[in-house]
CSV table of C-alpha atoms in Angstrom, one decimal:
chain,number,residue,atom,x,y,z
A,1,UNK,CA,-15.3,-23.6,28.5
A,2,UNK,CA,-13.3,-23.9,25.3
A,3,UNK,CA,-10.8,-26.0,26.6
A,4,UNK,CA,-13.5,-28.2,27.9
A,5,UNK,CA,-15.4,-28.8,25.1
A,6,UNK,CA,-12.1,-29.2,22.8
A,7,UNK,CA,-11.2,-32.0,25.3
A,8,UNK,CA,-14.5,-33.4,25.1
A,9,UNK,CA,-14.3,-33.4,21.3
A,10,UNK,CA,-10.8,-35.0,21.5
A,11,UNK,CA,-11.8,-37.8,24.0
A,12,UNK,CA,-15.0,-38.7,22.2
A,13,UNK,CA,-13.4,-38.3,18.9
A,14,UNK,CA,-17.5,-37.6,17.3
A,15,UNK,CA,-19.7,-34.6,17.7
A,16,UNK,CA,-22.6,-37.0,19.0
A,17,UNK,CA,-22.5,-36.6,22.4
A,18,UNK,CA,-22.0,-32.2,21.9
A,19,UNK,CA,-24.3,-30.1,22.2
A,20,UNK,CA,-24.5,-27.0,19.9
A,21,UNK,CA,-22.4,-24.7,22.2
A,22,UNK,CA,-20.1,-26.9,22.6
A,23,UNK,CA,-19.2,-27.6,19.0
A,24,UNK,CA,-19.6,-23.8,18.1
A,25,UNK,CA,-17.1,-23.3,21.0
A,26,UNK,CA,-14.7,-26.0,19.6
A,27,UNK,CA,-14.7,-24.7,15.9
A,28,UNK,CA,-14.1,-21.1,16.8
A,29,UNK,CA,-11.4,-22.5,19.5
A,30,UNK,CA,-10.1,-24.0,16.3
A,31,UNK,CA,-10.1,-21.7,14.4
A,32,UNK,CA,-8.2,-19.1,16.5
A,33,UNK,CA,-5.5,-21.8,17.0
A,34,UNK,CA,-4.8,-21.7,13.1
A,35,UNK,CA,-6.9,-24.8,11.6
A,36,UNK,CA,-8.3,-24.2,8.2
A,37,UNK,CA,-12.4,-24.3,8.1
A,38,UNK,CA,-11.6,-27.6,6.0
A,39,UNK,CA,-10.0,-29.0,8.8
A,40,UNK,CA,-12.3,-28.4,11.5
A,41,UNK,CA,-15.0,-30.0,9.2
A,42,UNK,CA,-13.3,-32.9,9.3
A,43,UNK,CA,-12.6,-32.9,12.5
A,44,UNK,CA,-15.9,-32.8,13.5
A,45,UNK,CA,-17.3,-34.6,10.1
A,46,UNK,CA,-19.7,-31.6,9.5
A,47,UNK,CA,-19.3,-29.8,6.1
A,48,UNK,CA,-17.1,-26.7,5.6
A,49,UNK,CA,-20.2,-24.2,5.1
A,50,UNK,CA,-21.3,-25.5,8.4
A,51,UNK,CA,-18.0,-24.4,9.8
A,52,UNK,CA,-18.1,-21.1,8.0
A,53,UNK,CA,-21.5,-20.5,9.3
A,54,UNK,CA,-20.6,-20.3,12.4
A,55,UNK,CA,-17.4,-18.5,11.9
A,56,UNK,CA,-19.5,-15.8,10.6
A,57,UNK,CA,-21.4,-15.6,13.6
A,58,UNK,CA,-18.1,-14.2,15.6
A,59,UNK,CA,-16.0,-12.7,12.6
A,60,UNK,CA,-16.7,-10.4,10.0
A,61,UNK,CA,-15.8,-11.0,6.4
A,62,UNK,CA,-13.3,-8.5,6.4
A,63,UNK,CA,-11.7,-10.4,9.8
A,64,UNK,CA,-11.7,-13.7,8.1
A,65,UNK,CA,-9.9,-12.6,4.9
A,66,UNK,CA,-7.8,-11.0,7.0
A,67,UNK,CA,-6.5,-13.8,8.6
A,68,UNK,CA,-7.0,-16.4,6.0
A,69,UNK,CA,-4.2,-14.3,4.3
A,70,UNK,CA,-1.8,-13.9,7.6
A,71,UNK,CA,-1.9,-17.8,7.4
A,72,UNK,CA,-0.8,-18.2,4.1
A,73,UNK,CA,1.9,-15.6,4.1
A,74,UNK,CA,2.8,-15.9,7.9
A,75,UNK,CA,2.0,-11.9,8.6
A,76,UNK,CA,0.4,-10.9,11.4
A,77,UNK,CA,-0.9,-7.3,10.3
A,78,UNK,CA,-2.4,-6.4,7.2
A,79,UNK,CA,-4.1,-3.5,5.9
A,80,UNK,CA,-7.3,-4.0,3.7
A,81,UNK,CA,-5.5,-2.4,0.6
A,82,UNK,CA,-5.0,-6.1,-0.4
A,83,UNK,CA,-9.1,-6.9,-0.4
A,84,UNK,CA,-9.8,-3.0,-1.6
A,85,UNK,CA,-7.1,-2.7,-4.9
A,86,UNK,CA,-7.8,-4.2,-8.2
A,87,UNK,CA,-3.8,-4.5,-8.7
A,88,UNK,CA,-3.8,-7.4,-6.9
A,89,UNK,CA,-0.4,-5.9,-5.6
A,90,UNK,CA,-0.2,-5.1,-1.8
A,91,UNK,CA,-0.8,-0.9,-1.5
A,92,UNK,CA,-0.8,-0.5,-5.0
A,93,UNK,CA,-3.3,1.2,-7.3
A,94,UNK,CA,-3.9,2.1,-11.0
A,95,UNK,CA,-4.7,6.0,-11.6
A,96,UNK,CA,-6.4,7.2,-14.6
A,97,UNK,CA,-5.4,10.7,-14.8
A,98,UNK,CA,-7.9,11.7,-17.2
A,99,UNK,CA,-7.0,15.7,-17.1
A,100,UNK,CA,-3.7,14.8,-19.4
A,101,UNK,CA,-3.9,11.2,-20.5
A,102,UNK,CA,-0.4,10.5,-18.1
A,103,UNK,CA,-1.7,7.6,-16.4
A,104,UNK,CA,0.5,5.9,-13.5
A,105,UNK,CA,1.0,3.8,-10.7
A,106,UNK,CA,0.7,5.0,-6.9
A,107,UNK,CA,2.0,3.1,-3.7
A,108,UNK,CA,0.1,4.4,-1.0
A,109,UNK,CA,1.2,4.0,2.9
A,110,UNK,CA,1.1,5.6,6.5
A,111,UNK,CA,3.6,7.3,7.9
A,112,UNK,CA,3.7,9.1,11.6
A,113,UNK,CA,-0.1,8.8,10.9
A,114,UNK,CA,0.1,10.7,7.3
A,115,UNK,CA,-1.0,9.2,4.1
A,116,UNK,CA,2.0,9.2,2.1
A,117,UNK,CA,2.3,8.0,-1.5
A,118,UNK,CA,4.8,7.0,-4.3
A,119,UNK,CA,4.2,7.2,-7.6
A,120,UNK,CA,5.6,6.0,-11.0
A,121,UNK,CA,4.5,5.7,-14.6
A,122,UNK,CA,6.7,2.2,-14.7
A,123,UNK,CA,5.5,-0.5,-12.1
A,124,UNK,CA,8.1,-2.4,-12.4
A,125,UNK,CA,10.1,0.8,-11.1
A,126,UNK,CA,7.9,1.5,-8.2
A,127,UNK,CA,8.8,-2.2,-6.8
A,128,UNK,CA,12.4,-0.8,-6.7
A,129,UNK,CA,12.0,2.2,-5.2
A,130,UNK,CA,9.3,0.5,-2.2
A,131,UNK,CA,11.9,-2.2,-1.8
A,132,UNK,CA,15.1,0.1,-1.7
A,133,UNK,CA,13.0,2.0,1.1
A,134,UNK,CA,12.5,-1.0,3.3
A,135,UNK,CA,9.1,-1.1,3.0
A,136,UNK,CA,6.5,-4.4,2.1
A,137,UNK,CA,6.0,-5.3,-1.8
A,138,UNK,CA,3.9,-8.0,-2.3
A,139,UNK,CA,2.2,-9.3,-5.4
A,140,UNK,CA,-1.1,-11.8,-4.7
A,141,UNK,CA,-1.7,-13.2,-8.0
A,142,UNK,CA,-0.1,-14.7,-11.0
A,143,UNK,CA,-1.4,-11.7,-13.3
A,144,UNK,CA,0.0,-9.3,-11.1
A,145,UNK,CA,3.4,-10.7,-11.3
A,146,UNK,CA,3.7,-11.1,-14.9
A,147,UNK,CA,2.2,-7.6,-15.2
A,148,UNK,CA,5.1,-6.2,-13.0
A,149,UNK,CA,7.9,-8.5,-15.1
A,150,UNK,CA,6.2,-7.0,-18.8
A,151,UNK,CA,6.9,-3.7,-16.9
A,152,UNK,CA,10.5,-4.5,-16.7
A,153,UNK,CA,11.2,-4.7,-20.2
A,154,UNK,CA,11.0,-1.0,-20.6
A,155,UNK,CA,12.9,-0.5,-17.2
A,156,UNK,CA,15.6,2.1,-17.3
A,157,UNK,CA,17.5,1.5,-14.7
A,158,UNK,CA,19.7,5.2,-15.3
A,159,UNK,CA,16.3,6.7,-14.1
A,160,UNK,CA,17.4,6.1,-10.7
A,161,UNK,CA,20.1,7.4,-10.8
A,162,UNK,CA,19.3,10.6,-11.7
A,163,UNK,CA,20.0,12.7,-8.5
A,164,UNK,CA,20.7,16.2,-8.3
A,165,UNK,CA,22.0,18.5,-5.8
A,166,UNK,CA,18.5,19.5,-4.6
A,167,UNK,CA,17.6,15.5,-3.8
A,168,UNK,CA,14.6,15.5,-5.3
A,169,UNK,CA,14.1,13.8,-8.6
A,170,UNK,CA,13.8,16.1,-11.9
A,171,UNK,CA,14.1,19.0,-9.3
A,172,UNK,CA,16.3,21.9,-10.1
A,173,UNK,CA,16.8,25.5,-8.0
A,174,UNK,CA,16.5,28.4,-10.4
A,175,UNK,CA,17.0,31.8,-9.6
A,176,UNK,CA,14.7,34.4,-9.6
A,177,UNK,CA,13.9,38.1,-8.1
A,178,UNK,CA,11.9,37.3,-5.1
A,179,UNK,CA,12.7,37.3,-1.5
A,180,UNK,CA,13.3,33.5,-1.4
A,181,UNK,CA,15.6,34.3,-4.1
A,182,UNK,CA,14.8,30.9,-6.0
A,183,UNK,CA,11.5,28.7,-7.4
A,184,UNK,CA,11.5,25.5,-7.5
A,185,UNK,CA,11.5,23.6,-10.8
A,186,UNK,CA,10.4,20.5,-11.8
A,187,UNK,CA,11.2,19.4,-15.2
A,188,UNK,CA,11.4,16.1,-18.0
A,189,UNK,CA,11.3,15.5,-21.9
A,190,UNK,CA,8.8,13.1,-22.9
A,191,UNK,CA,8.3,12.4,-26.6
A,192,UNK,CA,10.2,15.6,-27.7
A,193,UNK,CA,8.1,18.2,-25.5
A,194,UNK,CA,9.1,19.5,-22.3
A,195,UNK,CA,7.0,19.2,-19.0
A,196,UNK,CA,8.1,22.0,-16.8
A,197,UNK,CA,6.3,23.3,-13.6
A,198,UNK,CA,7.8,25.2,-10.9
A,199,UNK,CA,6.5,26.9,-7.5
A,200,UNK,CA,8.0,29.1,-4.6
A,201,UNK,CA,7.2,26.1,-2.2
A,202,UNK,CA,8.5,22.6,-2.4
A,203,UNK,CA,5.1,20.9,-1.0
A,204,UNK,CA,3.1,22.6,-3.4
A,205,UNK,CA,5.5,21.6,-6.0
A,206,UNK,CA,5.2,18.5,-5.0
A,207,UNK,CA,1.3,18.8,-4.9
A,208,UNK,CA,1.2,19.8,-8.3
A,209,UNK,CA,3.6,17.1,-9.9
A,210,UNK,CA,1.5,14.2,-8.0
A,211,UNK,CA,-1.9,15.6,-9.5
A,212,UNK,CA,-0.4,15.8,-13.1
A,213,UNK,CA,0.4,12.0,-12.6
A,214,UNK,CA,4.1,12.9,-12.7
A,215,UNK,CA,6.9,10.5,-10.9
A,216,UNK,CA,7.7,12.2,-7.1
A,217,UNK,CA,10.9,10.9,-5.9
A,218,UNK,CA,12.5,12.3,-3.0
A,219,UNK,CA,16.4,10.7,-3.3
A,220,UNK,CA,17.1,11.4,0.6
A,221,UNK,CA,15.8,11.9,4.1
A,222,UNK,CA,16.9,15.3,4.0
A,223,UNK,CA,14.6,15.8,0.9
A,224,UNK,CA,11.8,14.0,2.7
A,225,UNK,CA,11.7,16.3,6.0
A,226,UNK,CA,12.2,19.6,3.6
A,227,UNK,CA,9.1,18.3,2.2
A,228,UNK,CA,7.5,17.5,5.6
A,229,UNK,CA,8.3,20.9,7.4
A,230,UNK,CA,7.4,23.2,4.4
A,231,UNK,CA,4.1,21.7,4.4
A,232,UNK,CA,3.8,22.2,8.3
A,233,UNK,CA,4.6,26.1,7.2
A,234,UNK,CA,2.0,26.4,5.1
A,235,UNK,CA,-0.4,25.0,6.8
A,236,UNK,CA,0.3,27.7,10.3
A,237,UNK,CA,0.2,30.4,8.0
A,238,UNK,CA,-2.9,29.4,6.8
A,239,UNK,CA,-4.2,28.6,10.1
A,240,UNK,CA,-2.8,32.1,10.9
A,241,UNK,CA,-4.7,34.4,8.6
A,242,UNK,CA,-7.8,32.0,9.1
């Protein structure tokens, strides 16, 4: 039925002889094909809030930003961190963390269906880590990208750089008299004081750095699944005694 009305509306070249299905038919037809609402109202010489009005009869808001965006940047999925985030950067959002004043930036995304995240102080830092990764970066607005670029001016680029034998950024092994033998140790100098926190388990180290607001790199795969498998651990053994 949408072909035939489409036709209809291309033969006649004017909505007169339409009836109300048949144009609703044609402009969501349209629509899914990839025409803006603009041009569907001039194709049928109605206005563009008659268009959207009965657009919003078959999408929902969220659906229609959705796509409005996949035509402009030629992606077809999309989460709706885009419409959600007052970054105005794809994943990305501003923490205050108002326990110790060490505010940052966090790049949230899924990953074998867990909610992963990346954090830095420095966003022009965090685009360089999510793009050496693989993974989407995508800034939406002017602001957004000078904000970014103003970052970059106190860039150290040495920061990356700063791998250790344990893989993990600012992570040390140091030995103590338990059974594991060792504690994790996480450790920086920021304006002359020294931020040290350690813990038996690299998870809850991990755990413990993200909710101070501290930067959680892990430099390699093998650091990644360490992460991923001591968490798994933990959580049978608490399963276990539960």
């Amino acid at each position: 039925m949408k072909n035939d009305s489409k036709n209809h509306f291309d033969n006649s070249n004017s909505t007169d002889s339409m009836s109300k299905e048949e144009i609703t038919q044609y402009v969501i037809s349209s629509y899914d094909s990839g025409k803006t609402m603009l041009e569907i109202a001039n194709d049928i010489g109605r206005s563009k809030i008659y268009v959207s009005n009965i657009i919003h009869q078959v999408y929902t808001d969220e659906e229609i930003k959705v796509r409005q965006y996949n035509k402009l940047r030629g992606k077809n999925q999309l989460d709706f961190s885009r419409f959600k985030s007052t970054s105005g950067i794809y994943r990305v959002s501003f923490v205050e963390n108002k326990r110790n004043g060490n505010d940052y930036w966090s790049y949230q995304y899924y990953e074998g269906g867990k909610l992963r995240r990346i954090v830095s102080v420095n966003l022009y830092k965090l685009k360089v880590i999510v793009l050496d990764k693989g993974m989407d970066w995508m800034e939406f607005t002017d602001d957004a990208s000078e904000l970014v670029l103003k970052y970059k001016e106190t860039y150290d680029e040495s920061s990356l750089n700063r791998e250790n034998k344990t893989g993990f950024f600012r992570v040390t092994k140091r030995k103590i008299k338990t059974k594991q033998g060792y504690t994790w140790a996480y450790s920086f100098k920021e304006n002359g004081k020294l931020n040290f926190i350690s813990s038996v388990h690299i998870s809850t180290l991990k755990s413990k750095v993200l909710d101070r607001g501290w930067e959680w790199i892990e430099l390699t795969e093998e650091a990644r699944k360490l992460v991923e498998e001591d968490e798994k651990s933990l959580n049978a053994d608490f399963d276990f005694s539960n």
